Backbone as a chain_set.jsonl record, in Angstrom:
{"seq": "XXXXXXXXXXXXXXXXXXXXXXXXXXXXXXXXXXXXXXXXXXXXXXXXXXXXXXXXXXXXXXXXXXXXXXXXXXXXXXXXXXXXXXXXXXXXXXXXXXXXXXXXXXXXXXXXXXXXXXXXXXXXXXXXXXXXXXXXXXXXXXXXXX", "coords": {"N": [[15.455, 14.9, -3.731], [12.445, 13.372, -4.745], [10.342, 11.132, -2.884], [8.802, 7.941, -2.484], [6.83, 5.799, -0.504], [6.395, 2.372, -0.194], [4.311, 0.379, 1.385], [3.515, -2.517, 3.208], [1.259, -4.727, 4.789], [0.21, -7.349, 7.096], [0.966, -10.731, 6.299], [1.682, -10.275, 3.681], [4.298, -10.708, 3.141], [4.281, -13.299, 2.385], [3.429, -13.345, -0.163], [2.973, -14.719, -3.35], [3.306, -17.275, -2.477], [1.245, -17.76, -0.693], [-2.037, -18.685, -1.026], [-2.167, -18.7, -4.046], [-4.152, -18.796, -5.971], [-5.789, -16.705, -5.398], [-4.099, -14.494, -4.913], [-2.061, -14.648, -6.78], [1.159, -15.43, -8.344], [3.255, -13.722, -8.132], [5.895, -12.374, -6.25], [6.524, -10.441, -3.232], [9.031, -9.262, -3.363], [9.288, -9.146, -6.145], [7.309, -7.248, -6.73], [8.366, -5.025, -5.379], [10.736, -4.627, -6.883], [9.679, -3.991, -9.419], [8.236, -1.599, -8.889], [10.236, -0.005, -7.921], [11.813, 0.311, -10.211], [9.991, 1.695, -11.802], [9.562, 4.108, -10.302], [12.147, 5.134, -10.33], [12.421, 5.764, -13.017], [10.987, 8.078, -13.116], [12.547, 9.701, -11.68], [12.387, 9.468, -8.953], [12.866, 8.214, -5.571], [12.385, 5.029, -4.007], [11.2, 3.611, -1.066], [10.717, 0.685, 0.862], [8.637, -1.259, 3.027], [7.571, -3.894, 5.089], [5.414, -5.421, 7.401], [4.126, -7.658, 9.843], [2.993, -6.653, 12.026], [0.9, -4.467, 13.695], [1.58, -2.092, 15.172], [4.173, -1.519, 14.23], [3.604, -0.836, 11.596], [2.099, 1.469, 12.005], [4.057, 3.097, 13.223], [5.764, 3.365, 11.026], [4.107, 4.733, 9.216], [3.747, 7.148, 10.653], [6.361, 8.072, 10.651], [6.573, 8.796, 8.037], [5.874, 11.379, 7.466], [6.942, 14.487, 6.183], [8.926, 13.208, 4.802], [8.174, 11.692, 2.635], [6.422, 11.924, -0.52], [4.201, 10.521, -1.011], [2.323, 7.573, -0.043], [2.008, 4.235, -0.82], [-0.065, 1.758, 0.131], [-0.711, -1.43, 1.199], [-2.666, -2.676, 3.425], [-3.461, -5.199, 4.128], [-5.291, -7.506, 6.113], [-5.701, -5.69, 8.164], [-7.075, -3.627, 7.091], [-9.777, -3.947, 7.529], [-10.156, -3.861, 10.215], [-8.624, -2.074, 11.78], [-8.723, 0.63, 13.673], [-6.732, 2.103, 14.773], [-4.725, 2.25, 12.768], [-6.198, 3.637, 10.9], [-6.515, 6.086, 12.289], [-3.834, 6.873, 12.346], [-3.302, 7.319, 9.611], [-5.179, 9.309, 9.095], [-4.138, 11.402, 10.555], [-1.959, 12.262, 9.116], [-0.022, 14.375, 6.907], [0.714, 13.406, 4.552], [-0.333, 11.957, 1.549], [-2.119, 8.867, 1.212], [-2.528, 5.945, -0.629], [-4.638, 3.271, -0.714], [-4.183, -0.141, -1.381], [-5.286, -3.2, -2.762], [-4.771, -6.493, -3.7], [-6.609, -8.489, -4.393], [-10.141, -8.328, -5.205], [-11.715, -6.897, -2.778], [-14.37, -6.442, -2.438], [-15.709, -8.451, -3.649], [-15.325, -10.636, -2.172], [-15.421, -12.414, 0.991], [-18.006, -11.297, 3.193], [-17.084, -9.872, 5.459], [-14.858, -8.616, 4.506], [-15.681, -6.565, 2.918], [-15.897, -3.976, 3.894], [-13.842, -1.186, 4.319], [-11.971, 0.195, 6.825], [-10.18, 2.142, 6.394], [-10.399, 3.452, 3.913], [-12.035, 5.865, 3.891], [-10.233, 7.806, 4.837], [-8.149, 7.806, 3.152], [-6.33, 8.892, 0.24], [-6.956, 7.602, -2.112], [-8.104, 4.468, -3.562], [-7.219, 1.276, -4.751], [-8.376, -1.669, -6.024], [-8.533, -5.203, -6.649], [-7.052, -5.596, -9.005], [-4.893, -7.214, -9.156], [-1.329, -7.443, -8.698], [-0.752, -5.324, -10.283], [-2.122, -3.197, -9.304], [-0.46, -1.929, -7.436], [1.348, -0.637, -9.103], [-0.358, 1.122, -10.482], [-1.245, 2.749, -8.38], [1.189, 3.91, -7.583], [1.773, 5.276, -9.969], [-0.271, 7.153, -9.921], [0.614, 8.975, -7.978], [3.118, 9.711, -9.12], [2.472, 10.741, -11.682], [0.634, 12.773, -11.014], [2.238, 14.468, -9.555], [4.003, 15.224, -11.505], [2.438, 16.876, -13.047], [2.279, 18.996, -11.422]], "CA": [[14.779, 13.941, -4.581], [11.137, 12.962, -4.244], [10.355, 9.75, -2.387], [7.549, 7.222, -2.316], [6.909, 4.655, 0.402], [5.551, 1.22, -0.491], [4.105, -0.216, 2.71], [2.698, -3.722, 3.161], [0.872, -5.271, 6.08], [0.361, -8.751, 7.459], [0.926, -11.865, 5.375], [2.135, -9.95, 2.327], [5.607, -11.335, 2.994], [4.001, -14.627, 1.828], [2.93, -13.152, -1.517], [3.584, -15.683, -4.279], [3.179, -18.598, -1.866], [-0.037, -17.833, 0.012], [-3.246, -18.67, -1.847], [-1.881, -18.139, -5.372], [-5.382, -18.681, -6.762], [-6.358, -15.381, -5.089], [-3.099, -13.43, -4.928], [-1.114, -14.818, -7.875], [2.466, -16.021, -8.058], [4.24, -12.644, -7.996], [6.35, -12.195, -4.872], [6.663, -9.055, -2.782], [10.287, -8.776, -3.937], [8.99, -8.8, -7.54], [6.571, -5.982, -6.697], [9.323, -3.98, -5.007], [11.638, -4.377, -8.014], [8.923, -3.313, -10.48], [7.898, -0.227, -8.505], [11.518, 0.718, -7.83], [12.173, 0.664, -11.587], [9.039, 2.724, -12.229], [9.833, 5.378, -9.632], [13.446, 5.62, -10.802], [12.197, 6.357, -14.342], [10.45, 9.419, -12.877], [13.509, 10.431, -10.866], [12.018, 9.34, -7.543], [13.378, 7.092, -4.799], [11.365, 4.186, -3.39], [11.506, 2.844, 0.135], [9.717, -0.354, 1.087], [8.57, -1.818, 4.375], [6.495, -4.859, 5.329], [5.362, -5.937, 8.762], [2.936, -8.374, 10.295], [2.66, -6.059, 13.323], [0.165, -3.215, 13.549], [2.33, -0.967, 15.719], [5.282, -1.186, 13.324], [3.018, -0.144, 10.448], [1.75, 2.815, 12.483], [5.323, 3.827, 13.361], [6.25, 3.669, 9.681], [3.246, 5.8, 8.7], [4.059, 8.398, 11.345], [7.684, 8.503, 10.2], [6.495, 9.206, 6.631], [5.654, 12.823, 7.379], [8.102, 15.286, 5.79], [9.929, 12.348, 4.184], [7.622, 11.126, 1.403], [5.356, 12.656, -1.207], [3.046, 9.637, -1.035], [2.451, 6.221, 0.498], [1.195, 3.169, -1.402], [-0.207, 0.917, 1.323], [-1.59, -2.6, 1.243], [-2.733, -2.977, 4.848], [-3.928, -6.56, 4.364], [-6.5, -7.662, 6.938], [-5.921, -4.518, 9.026], [-8.037, -2.775, 6.379], [-11.141, -4.17, 8.013], [-10.202, -3.932, 11.681], [-7.72, -1.209, 12.544], [-9.003, 2.043, 13.917], [-5.435, 2.719, 15.068], [-4.092, 2.6, 11.496], [-7.036, 4.714, 10.338], [-6.146, 7.319, 12.98], [-2.488, 7.26, 11.908], [-3.429, 7.88, 8.258], [-5.956, 10.535, 9.212], [-3.305, 12.445, 11.138], [-0.804, 12.543, 8.263], [-0.092, 15.328, 5.808], [1.165, 12.661, 3.377], [-1.444, 11.18, 1.009], [-1.985, 7.41, 1.214], [-3.43, 5.185, -1.501], [-4.865, 1.901, -0.243], [-4.122, -1.107, -2.472], [-5.598, -4.604, -2.486], [-4.531, -7.341, -4.857], [-7.902, -9.089, -4.741], [-11.273, -7.404, -5.098], [-12.275, -7.138, -1.444], [-15.827, -6.303, -2.504], [-16.234, -9.704, -4.191], [-14.913, -11.711, -1.274], [-16.266, -12.609, 2.163], [-18.691, -10.067, 3.617], [-16.288, -9.103, 6.421], [-13.82, -7.869, 3.782], [-16.289, -5.53, 2.072], [-15.767, -2.639, 4.479], [-12.51, -0.693, 4.652], [-11.905, 1.229, 7.857], [-9.17, 3.114, 5.99], [-10.738, 4.153, 2.666], [-12.498, 7.254, 4.057], [-9.152, 8.74, 5.165], [-7.109, 7.647, 2.135], [-6.401, 9.692, -0.984], [-7.608, 6.762, -3.104], [-8.113, 3.025, -3.31], [-7.136, 0.427, -5.936], [-8.682, -3.04, -5.605], [-8.918, -6.235, -7.592], [-6.297, -5.581, -10.255], [-3.658, -7.952, -8.933], [-0.198, -6.608, -8.276], [-0.762, -4.11, -11.113], [-2.661, -2.131, -8.467], [0.659, -1.173, -6.86], [1.871, 0.223, -10.181], [-1.332, 2.181, -10.739], [-1.206, 3.679, -7.244], [2.438, 4.674, -7.707], [1.612, 6.197, -11.1], [-1.131, 8.265, -9.506], [1.49, 9.969, -7.337], [4.153, 10.161, -10.041], [1.882, 11.569, -12.724], [0.043, 13.957, -10.393], [3.333, 15.356, -9.179], [4.572, 15.724, -12.762], [1.557, 17.966, -13.481], [2.516, 20.147, -10.549]], "C": [[13.457, 13.524, -3.925], [11.155, 11.476, -3.895], [8.941, 9.229, -2.218], [7.794, 6.057, -1.374], [5.921, 3.595, -0.053], [5.482, 0.393, 0.783], [3.158, -1.4, 2.591], [2.49, -4.297, 4.549], [0.985, -6.776, 6.178], [0.133, -9.713, 6.3], [1.388, -11.534, 3.964], [3.579, -10.396, 2.088], [5.473, -12.724, 2.371], [3.452, -14.542, 0.398], [3.7, -14.058, -2.479], [3.483, -17.105, -3.787], [1.797, -18.805, -1.273], [-1.188, -17.696, -0.974], [-3.013, -18.061, -3.233], [-3.118, -18.031, -6.255], [-6.066, -17.334, -6.534], [-5.337, -14.283, -5.362], [-2.05, -13.555, -6.028], [0.225, -15.363, -7.417], [3.578, -14.981, -7.935], [4.609, -12.492, -6.524], [6.414, -10.709, -4.51], [7.974, -8.46, -3.303], [10.105, -8.377, -5.399], [8.284, -7.446, -7.612], [7.528, -4.833, -6.387], [10.222, -3.612, -6.184], [10.919, -3.606, -9.124], [8.648, -1.853, -10.128], [9.161, 0.61, -8.351], [11.964, 1.174, -9.219], [11.272, 1.793, -12.104], [9.363, 4.077, -11.603], [11.161, 5.98, -10.102], [13.305, 6.293, -12.171], [11.632, 7.771, -14.241], [11.397, 10.268, -12.021], [13.188, 10.42, -9.376], [12.772, 8.182, -6.908], [12.201, 6.329, -4.211], [11.936, 3.521, -2.156], [10.37, 1.85, 0.334], [9.781, -0.834, 2.533], [7.385, -2.767, 4.439], [6.574, -5.299, 6.772], [4.046, -6.666, 8.993], [2.392, -7.758, 11.58], [2.072, -4.655, 13.15], [0.968, -2.003, 14.019], [3.494, -0.549, 14.836], [4.775, -0.45, 12.088], [2.651, 1.29, 10.812], [3.007, 3.661, 12.637], [5.848, 4.26, 11.99], [5.419, 4.788, 9.049], [3.582, 7.143, 9.347], [5.409, 8.953, 10.922], [7.673, 9.024, 8.761], [6.359, 10.712, 6.45], [6.977, 13.546, 7.084], [9.209, 14.466, 5.124], [9.48, 11.879, 2.804], [6.555, 12.033, 0.807], [4.084, 11.802, -1.303], [3.386, 8.28, -0.446], [1.483, 5.323, -0.257], [1.14, 2.08, -0.338], [-1.209, -0.205, 1.084], [-1.625, -3.046, 2.697], [-3.186, -4.398, 5.165], [-5.187, -6.548, 5.217], [-6.737, -6.487, 7.88], [-6.875, -3.508, 8.392], [-9.388, -2.772, 7.069], [-11.279, -4.039, 9.525], [-9.513, -2.81, 12.422], [-8.129, 0.26, 12.574], [-7.692, 2.775, 14.174], [-4.704, 3.117, 13.78], [-4.89, 3.703, 10.809], [-6.654, 6.053, 10.964], [-4.765, 7.801, 12.554], [-2.541, 7.91, 10.527], [-4.127, 9.232, 8.306], [-5.118, 11.703, 9.723], [-2.105, 12.838, 10.301], [-1.085, 13.667, 7.274], [0.358, 14.682, 4.502], [-0.016, 11.843, 2.844], [-1.113, 9.682, 0.94], [-2.998, 6.831, 0.231], [-3.448, 3.747, -1.004], [-4.919, 0.965, -1.449], [-4.496, -2.487, -1.95], [-5.47, -5.397, -3.772], [-5.836, -7.98, -5.332], [-8.992, -8.024, -4.638], [-11.989, -7.704, -3.785], [-13.796, -7.078, -1.447], [-16.503, -7.539, -3.097], [-15.929, -10.892, -3.286], [-15.871, -11.823, -0.096], [-16.81, -11.266, 2.644], [-17.844, -9.234, 4.571], [-15.177, -8.309, 5.759], [-14.384, -6.694, 2.982], [-16.091, -4.119, 2.605], [-14.306, -2.322, 4.805], [-12.637, 0.403, 5.697], [-11.046, 2.406, 7.372], [-9.572, 3.975, 4.793], [-11.207, 5.592, 2.883], [-11.393, 8.272, 4.368], [-7.976, 8.622, 4.194], [-7.377, 8.548, 0.942], [-7.144, 8.935, -2.074], [-7.491, 5.306, -2.727], [-8.064, 2.303, -4.655], [-7.362, -1.004, -5.465], [-8.914, -3.934, -6.812], [-8.15, -6.303, -8.884], [-4.97, -6.325, -10.133], [-2.552, -7.019, -8.491], [-0.035, -5.372, -9.163], [-1.306, -2.929, -10.319], [-1.574, -1.291, -7.808], [1.193, -0.171, -7.882], [0.933, 1.402, -10.43], [-1.347, 3.214, -9.61], [0.054, 4.539, -7.305], [2.33, 5.697, -8.836], [0.722, 7.383, -10.75], [-0.305, 9.362, -8.843], [2.487, 10.561, -8.329], [3.601, 11.108, -11.102], [1.279, 12.85, -12.165], [1.138, 14.972, -10.06], [3.978, 15.985, -10.424], [3.759, 16.918, -13.28], [1.795, 19.226, -12.652], [1.361, 20.346, -9.657]], "O": [[13.377, 13.35, -2.709], [11.866, 10.679, -4.506], [8.018, 9.962, -1.864], [8.836, 5.405, -1.436], [4.746, 3.887, -0.273], [6.467, -0.214, 1.203], [2.115, -1.3, 1.946], [3.406, -4.349, 5.369], [1.749, -7.405, 5.446], [-0.749, -9.533, 5.46], [1.478, -12.432, 3.126], [4.026, -10.453, 0.943], [6.459, -13.271, 1.877], [3.058, -15.555, -0.178], [4.926, -14.146, -2.419], [3.563, -18.046, -4.577], [1.242, -19.901, -1.344], [-1.292, -16.691, -1.676], [-3.593, -17.025, -3.56], [-3.126, -17.244, -7.201], [-6.834, -16.875, -7.38], [-5.663, -13.263, -5.967], [-1.228, -12.654, -6.193], [0.403, -15.714, -6.251], [4.725, -15.334, -7.66], [3.736, -12.483, -5.657], [6.364, -9.841, -5.382], [8.02, -7.28, -3.649], [10.69, -7.392, -5.852], [8.618, -6.604, -8.446], [7.502, -3.797, -7.051], [10.446, -2.432, -6.455], [11.483, -2.677, -9.702], [8.807, -0.97, -10.97], [9.147, 1.81, -8.625], [12.439, 2.298, -9.382], [11.74, 2.724, -12.759], [9.43, 5.085, -12.307], [11.276, 7.197, -10.252], [13.988, 7.277, -12.452], [11.777, 8.569, -15.167], [11.086, 11.409, -11.682], [13.668, 11.272, -8.628], [13.256, 7.284, -7.598], [11.147, 6.907, -3.946], [13.021, 2.941, -2.193], [9.214, 2.132, 0.017], [10.835, -0.815, 3.17], [6.318, -2.472, 3.902], [7.66, -5.525, 7.307], [3.01, -6.332, 8.42], [1.439, -8.277, 12.162], [2.683, -3.78, 12.536], [1.021, -0.991, 13.32], [3.776, 0.642, 14.703], [5.44, 0.456, 11.587], [2.865, 2.213, 10.025], [3.025, 4.821, 12.225], [6.319, 5.385, 11.823], [5.971, 5.689, 8.417], [3.689, 8.157, 8.658], [5.585, 10.169, 10.841], [8.649, 9.624, 8.312], [6.694, 11.249, 5.394], [8.006, 13.233, 7.683], [10.31, 14.974, 4.907], [10.304, 11.689, 1.909], [5.886, 12.793, 1.507], [3.016, 12.313, -1.639], [4.549, 7.886, -0.356], [0.287, 5.607, -0.329], [2.174, 1.539, 0.054], [-2.385, 0.032, 0.806], [-0.707, -3.726, 3.155], [-3.288, -4.769, 6.334], [-6.046, -5.681, 5.058], [-7.858, -6.299, 8.353], [-7.416, -2.64, 9.077], [-10.051, -1.741, 7.179], [-12.387, -4.099, 10.058], [-9.793, -2.605, 13.603], [-7.905, 1.013, 11.626], [-7.561, 3.948, 13.825], [-4.128, 4.202, 13.707], [-4.31, 4.605, 10.204], [-6.488, 7.044, 10.253], [-4.545, 9.004, 12.414], [-1.899, 8.935, 10.297], [-3.714, 10.18, 7.639], [-5.361, 12.854, 9.362], [-1.304, 13.668, 10.73], [-2.223, 13.884, 6.859], [0.381, 15.337, 3.46], [-0.641, 11.107, 3.608], [0.017, 9.292, 0.649], [-4.176, 7.185, 0.258], [-2.409, 3.096, -0.892], [-5.618, 1.243, -2.424], [-4.091, -2.894, -0.861], [-6.005, -5.008, -4.81], [-6.126, -8.004, -6.528], [-8.786, -6.958, -4.058], [-12.773, -8.648, -3.695], [-14.438, -7.614, -0.543], [-17.727, -7.66, -3.053], [-16.253, -12.032, -3.622], [-17.013, -11.371, -0.182], [-16.152, -10.234, 2.515], [-17.878, -8.005, 4.503], [-14.605, -7.415, 6.383], [-13.618, -5.908, 2.426], [-16.115, -3.161, 1.832], [-13.626, -3.095, 5.481], [-13.317, 1.407, 5.486], [-11.169, 3.522, 7.876], [-9.125, 5.116, 4.679], [-10.81, 6.472, 2.12], [-11.594, 9.472, 4.183], [-6.938, 9.256, 4.384], [-8.521, 8.917, 0.674], [-7.873, 9.531, -2.867], [-6.874, 4.947, -1.724], [-8.779, 2.671, -5.588], [-6.631, -1.501, -4.608], [-9.416, -3.498, -7.848], [-8.566, -7.016, -9.797], [-4.043, -6.094, -10.909], [-2.81, -5.933, -7.971], [0.737, -4.472, -8.833], [-0.987, -1.781, -10.626], [-1.738, -0.083, -7.636], [1.452, 0.988, -7.561], [1.379, 2.541, -10.572], [-1.451, 4.414, -9.864], [-0.006, 5.751, -7.103], [2.744, 6.846, -8.681], [0.943, 8.493, -11.234], [-0.504, 10.545, -9.119], [2.676, 11.777, -8.371], [4.193, 12.149, -11.384], [1.402, 13.908, -12.782], [0.973, 16.175, -10.261], [4.436, 17.128, -10.391], [4.31, 17.847, -13.871], [1.555, 20.348, -13.097], [1.362, 21.267, -8.84]]}, "num_chains": 1, "name": "protein.A"}
């Protein structure tokens, strides 16, 4: 069975509570449930992981090889700072789509640059938690085409 990994970085465990004016009221558990239902409809399995620790995210990315057909990844603030996560993504044979709930290009200047985008398969920003669904659909629909 095909598998998708939904990976979330720092502070996303606080989704629904942290700055709802920016990130909304949907919780990470809500996102997981929605994407799990979506992937199941395509006959795929979904695994989820969230960590506030850079090394754990890197370990999870490295473990994705030969296990997943794609990774949907919201790296949070590590987007703008982590060369180590960039290197982990760059070294994978598994495509990664970077997701951001808010539009990072409309926020503070330090959020405008993604260290990860150049090594990711794609990027979805500013569409709220719907961005997770769209990223998952990109993998599901692309794979359906063959």
